[in-house]
Tab-separated table of N, CA and C in Angstrom:
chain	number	residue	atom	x	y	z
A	33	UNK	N	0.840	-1.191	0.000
A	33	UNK	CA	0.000	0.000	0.000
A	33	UNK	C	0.876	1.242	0.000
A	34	UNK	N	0.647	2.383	-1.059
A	34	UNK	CA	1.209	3.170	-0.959
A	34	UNK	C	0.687	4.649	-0.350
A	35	UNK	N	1.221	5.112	0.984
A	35	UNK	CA	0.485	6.536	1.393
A	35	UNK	C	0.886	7.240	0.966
A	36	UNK	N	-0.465	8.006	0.633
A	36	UNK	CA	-0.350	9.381	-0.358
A	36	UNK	C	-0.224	10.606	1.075
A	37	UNK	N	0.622	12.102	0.605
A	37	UNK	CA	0.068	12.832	1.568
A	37	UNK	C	-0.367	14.265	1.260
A	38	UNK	N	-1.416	14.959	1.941
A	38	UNK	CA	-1.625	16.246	1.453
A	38	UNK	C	-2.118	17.681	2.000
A	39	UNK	N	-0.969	17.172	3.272
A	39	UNK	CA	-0.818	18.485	3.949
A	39	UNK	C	0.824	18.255	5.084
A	40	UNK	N	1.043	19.252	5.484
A	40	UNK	CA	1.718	19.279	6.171
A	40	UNK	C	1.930	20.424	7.359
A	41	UNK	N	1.965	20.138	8.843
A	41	UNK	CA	1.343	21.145	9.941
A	41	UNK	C	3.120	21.567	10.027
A	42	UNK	N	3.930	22.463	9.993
A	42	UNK	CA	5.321	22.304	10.348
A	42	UNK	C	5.473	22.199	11.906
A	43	UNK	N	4.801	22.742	12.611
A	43	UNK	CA	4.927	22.844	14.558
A	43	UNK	C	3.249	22.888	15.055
A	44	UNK	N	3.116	21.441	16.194
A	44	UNK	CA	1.643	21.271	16.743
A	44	UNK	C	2.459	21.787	18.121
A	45	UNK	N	1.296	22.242	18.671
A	45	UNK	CA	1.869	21.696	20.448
A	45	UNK	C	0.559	21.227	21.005
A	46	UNK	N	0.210	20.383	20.043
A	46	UNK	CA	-1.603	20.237	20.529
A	46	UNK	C	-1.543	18.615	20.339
A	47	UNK	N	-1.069	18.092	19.451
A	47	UNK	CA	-1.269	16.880	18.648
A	47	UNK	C	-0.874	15.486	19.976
A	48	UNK	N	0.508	15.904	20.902
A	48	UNK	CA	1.450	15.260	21.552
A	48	UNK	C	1.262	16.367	23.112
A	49	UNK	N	0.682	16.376	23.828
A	49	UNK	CA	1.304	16.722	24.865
A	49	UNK	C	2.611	16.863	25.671
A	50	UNK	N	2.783	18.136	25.626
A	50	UNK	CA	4.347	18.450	26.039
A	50	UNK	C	5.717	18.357	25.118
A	51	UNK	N	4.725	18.084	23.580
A	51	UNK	CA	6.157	17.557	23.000
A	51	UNK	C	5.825	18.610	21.308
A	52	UNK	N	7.011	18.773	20.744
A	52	UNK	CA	6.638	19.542	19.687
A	52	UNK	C	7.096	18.342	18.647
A	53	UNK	N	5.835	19.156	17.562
A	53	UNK	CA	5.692	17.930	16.445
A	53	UNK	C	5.397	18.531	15.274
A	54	UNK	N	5.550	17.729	14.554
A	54	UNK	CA	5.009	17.964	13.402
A	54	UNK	C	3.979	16.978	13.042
A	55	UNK	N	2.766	17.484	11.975
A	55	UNK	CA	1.692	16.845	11.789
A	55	UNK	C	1.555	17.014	10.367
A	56	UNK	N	1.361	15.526	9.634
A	56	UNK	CA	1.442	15.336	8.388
A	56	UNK	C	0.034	14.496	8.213
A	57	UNK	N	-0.317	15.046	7.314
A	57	UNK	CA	-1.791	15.004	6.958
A	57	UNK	C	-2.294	13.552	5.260
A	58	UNK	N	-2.765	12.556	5.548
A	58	UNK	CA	-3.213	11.538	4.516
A	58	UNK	C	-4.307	12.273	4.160
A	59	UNK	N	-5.049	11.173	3.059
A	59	UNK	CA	-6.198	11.704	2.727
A	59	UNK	C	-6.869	10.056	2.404
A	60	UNK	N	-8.163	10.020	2.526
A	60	UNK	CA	-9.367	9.086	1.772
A	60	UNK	C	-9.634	8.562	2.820
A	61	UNK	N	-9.626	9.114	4.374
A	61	UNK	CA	-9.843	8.304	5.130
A	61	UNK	C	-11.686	7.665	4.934
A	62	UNK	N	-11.993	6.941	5.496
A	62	UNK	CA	-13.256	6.311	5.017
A	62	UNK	C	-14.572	6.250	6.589
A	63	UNK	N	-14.074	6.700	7.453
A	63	UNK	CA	-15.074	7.064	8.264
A	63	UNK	C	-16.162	8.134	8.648
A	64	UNK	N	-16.260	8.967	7.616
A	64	UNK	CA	-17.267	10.349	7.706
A	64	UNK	C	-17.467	10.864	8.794
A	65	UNK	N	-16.374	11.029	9.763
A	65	UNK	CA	-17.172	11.547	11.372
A	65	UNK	C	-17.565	13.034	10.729
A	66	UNK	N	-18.992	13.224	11.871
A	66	UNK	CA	-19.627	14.478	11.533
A	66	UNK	C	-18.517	15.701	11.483
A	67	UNK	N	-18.009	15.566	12.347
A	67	UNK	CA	-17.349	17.038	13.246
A	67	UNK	C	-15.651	17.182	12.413
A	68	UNK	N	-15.470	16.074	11.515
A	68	UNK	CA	-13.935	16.051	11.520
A	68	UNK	C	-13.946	17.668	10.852
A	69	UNK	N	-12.746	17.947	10.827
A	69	UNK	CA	-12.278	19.538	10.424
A	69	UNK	C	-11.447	19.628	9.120
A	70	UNK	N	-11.239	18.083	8.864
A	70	UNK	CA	-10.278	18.315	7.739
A	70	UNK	C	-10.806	17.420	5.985
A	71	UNK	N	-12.392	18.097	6.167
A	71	UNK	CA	-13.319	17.338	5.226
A	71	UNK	C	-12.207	17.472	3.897
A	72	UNK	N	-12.279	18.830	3.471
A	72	UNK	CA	-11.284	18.309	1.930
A	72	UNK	C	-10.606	17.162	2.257
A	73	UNK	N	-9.942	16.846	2.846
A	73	UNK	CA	-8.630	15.302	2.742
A	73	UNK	C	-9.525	14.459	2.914
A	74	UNK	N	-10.792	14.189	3.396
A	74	UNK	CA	-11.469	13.008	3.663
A	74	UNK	C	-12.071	12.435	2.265
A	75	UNK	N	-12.500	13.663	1.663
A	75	UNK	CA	-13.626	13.740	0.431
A	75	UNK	C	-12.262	14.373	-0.581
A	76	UNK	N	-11.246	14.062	-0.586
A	76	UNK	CA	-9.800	14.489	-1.905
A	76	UNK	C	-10.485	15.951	-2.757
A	77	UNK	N	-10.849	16.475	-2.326
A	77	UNK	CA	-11.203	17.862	-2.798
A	77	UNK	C	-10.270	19.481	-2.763
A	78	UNK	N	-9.800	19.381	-3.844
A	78	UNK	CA	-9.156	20.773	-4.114
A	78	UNK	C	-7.672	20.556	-3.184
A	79	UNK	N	-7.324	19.509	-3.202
A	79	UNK	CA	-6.044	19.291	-2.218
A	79	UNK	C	-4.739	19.060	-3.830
A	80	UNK	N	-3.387	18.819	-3.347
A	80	UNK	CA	-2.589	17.931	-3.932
A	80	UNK	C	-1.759	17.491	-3.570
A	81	UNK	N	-1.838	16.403	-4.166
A	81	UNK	CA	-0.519	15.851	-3.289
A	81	UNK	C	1.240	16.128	-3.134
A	82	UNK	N	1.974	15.913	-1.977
A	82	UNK	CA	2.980	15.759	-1.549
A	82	UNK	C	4.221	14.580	-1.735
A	83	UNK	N	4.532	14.925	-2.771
A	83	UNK	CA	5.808	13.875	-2.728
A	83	UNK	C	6.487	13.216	-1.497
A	84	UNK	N	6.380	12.318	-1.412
A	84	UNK	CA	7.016	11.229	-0.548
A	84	UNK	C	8.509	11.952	-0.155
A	85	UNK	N	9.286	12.358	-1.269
A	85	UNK	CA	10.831	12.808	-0.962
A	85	UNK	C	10.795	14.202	-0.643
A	86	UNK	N	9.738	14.724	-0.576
A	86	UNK	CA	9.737	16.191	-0.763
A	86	UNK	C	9.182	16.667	1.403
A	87	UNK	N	8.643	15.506	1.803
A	87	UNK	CA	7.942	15.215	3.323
A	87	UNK	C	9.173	14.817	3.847
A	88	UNK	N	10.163	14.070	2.882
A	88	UNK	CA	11.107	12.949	3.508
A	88	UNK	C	11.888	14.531	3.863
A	89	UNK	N	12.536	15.046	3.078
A	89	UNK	CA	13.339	16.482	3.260
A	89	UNK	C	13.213	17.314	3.979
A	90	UNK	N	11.681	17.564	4.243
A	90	UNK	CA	11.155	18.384	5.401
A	90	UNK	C	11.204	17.864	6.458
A	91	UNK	N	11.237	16.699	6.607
A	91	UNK	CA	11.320	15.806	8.306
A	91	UNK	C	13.048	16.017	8.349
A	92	UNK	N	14.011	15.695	7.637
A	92	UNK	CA	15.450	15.826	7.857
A	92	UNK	C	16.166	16.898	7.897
A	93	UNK	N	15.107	17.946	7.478
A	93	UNK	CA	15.951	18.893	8.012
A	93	UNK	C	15.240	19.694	9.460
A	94	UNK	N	14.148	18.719	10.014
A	94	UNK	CA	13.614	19.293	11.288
A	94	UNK	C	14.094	17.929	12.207
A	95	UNK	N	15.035	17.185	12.044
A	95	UNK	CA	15.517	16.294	13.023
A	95	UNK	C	15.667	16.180	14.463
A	96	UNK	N	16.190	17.588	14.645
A	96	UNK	CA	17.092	17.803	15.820
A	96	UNK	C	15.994	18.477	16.359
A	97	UNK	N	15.044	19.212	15.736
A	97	UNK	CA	14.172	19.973	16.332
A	97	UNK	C	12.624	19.677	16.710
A	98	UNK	N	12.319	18.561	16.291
A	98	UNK	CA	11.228	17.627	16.600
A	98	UNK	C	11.473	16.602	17.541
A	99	UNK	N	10.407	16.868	18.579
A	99	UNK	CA	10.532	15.601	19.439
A	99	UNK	C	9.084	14.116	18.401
A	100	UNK	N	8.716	14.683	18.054
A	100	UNK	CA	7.788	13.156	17.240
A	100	UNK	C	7.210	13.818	16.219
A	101	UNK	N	6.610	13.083	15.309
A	101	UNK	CA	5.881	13.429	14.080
A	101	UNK	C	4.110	12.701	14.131
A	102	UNK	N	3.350	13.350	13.692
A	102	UNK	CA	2.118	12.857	13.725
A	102	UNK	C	1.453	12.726	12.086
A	103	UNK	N	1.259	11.185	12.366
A	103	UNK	CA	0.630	11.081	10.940
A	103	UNK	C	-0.670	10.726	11.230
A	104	UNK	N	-1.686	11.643	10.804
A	104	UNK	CA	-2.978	11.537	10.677
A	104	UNK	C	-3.758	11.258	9.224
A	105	UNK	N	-5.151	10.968	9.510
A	105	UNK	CA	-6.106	11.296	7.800
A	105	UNK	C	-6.337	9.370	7.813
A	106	UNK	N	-6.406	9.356	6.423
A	106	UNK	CA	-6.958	8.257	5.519
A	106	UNK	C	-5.847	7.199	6.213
């Protein structure tokens, strides 16, 4: 299976308690909750996607400065 991605948060302090992160965003997830907030990625609407090497680059050069990464969505 290949994950697609199509967003990227650069700094949460919400996602991880106490810890700074970054939050990287899937898409097609398949559960319709009423309330979710991030309907375009659920329903692939007006989004595009993120190269795999292009996420990979942005995580390596925030190495030292991230305590975890959050992958959410589909």
């Amino acid at each position: 299976m290949n994950i697609k991605f199509y967003g990227i948060e650069p700094l949460s302090l919400v996602d991880l308690d106490g810890m700074l992160v970054c939050t990287i965003f899937c898409s097609l997830c398949n559960f319709r909750c009423p309330f979710c907030h991030n309907k375009n990625l659920v329903l692939n609407q007006n989004i595009e996607e993120i190269p795999f090497e292009e996420v990979l680059n942005f995580l390596k050069l925030r190495k030292n400065m991230l305590d975890a990464v959050c992958i959410t969505g589909g």
